[in-house]
Amino acid sequence: MEIVLNGQPREVSIDPQAATVDALIAALEMKADRIAVERNGEIVRRTEWAATPVQSGDRFEVVHFVGGGV
């Protein structure tokens, strides 16, 4: 399935029958507790990832949280 991830076209191996944001994050091997996801211009709450479908052509922005301090 082809999506746009952070402005770049990307092919992801994901079952179209089970294509959700949860499955996408797993396919991208990202740590779910350290990211925020926007799908087609709208923030997707983590509690909604399992119910939010992913379709070919969707545009995602994924932001990683970085910890640190002085």
PDB file of C-alpha atoms in Angstrom, residues 18-23 39 44-54:
ATOM      1  CA  ALA A  18      -6.562  -5.028   8.706  1.00  0.00           C
ATOM      2  CA  ALA A  19      -5.059  -1.654   7.782  1.00  0.00           C
ATOM      3  CA  THR A  20      -5.356   0.610  10.816  1.00  0.00           C
ATOM      4  CA  VAL A  21      -3.077   3.234  12.286  1.00  0.00           C
ATOM      5  CA  ASP A  22      -2.064   0.635  14.913  1.00  0.00           C
ATOM      6  CA  ALA A  23      -1.005  -1.776  12.153  1.00  0.00           C
ATOM      7  CA  ARG A  39      -3.814  11.445   9.221  1.00  0.00           C
ATOM      8  CA  VAL A  44      -5.501  10.740  15.567  1.00  0.00           C
ATOM      9  CA  ARG A  45      -5.755  10.090  19.293  1.00  0.00           C
ATOM     10  CA  ARG A  46      -3.848   7.025  20.454  1.00  0.00           C
ATOM     11  CA  THR A  47      -7.095   5.526  21.779  1.00  0.00           C
ATOM     12  CA  GLU A  48      -8.482   5.660  18.215  1.00  0.00           C
ATOM     13  CA  TRP A  49      -5.520   4.076  16.394  1.00  0.00           C
ATOM     14  CA  ALA A  50      -7.019   0.575  16.364  1.00  0.00           C
ATOM     15  CA  ALA A  51     -10.262   1.855  14.812  1.00  0.00           C
ATOM     16  CA  THR A  52      -8.788   4.374  12.349  1.00  0.00           C
ATOM     17  CA  PRO A  53      -8.426   2.907   8.858  1.00  0.00           C
ATOM     18  CA  VAL A  54      -5.415   3.402   6.618  1.00  0.00           C
TER      19      VAL A  54
END
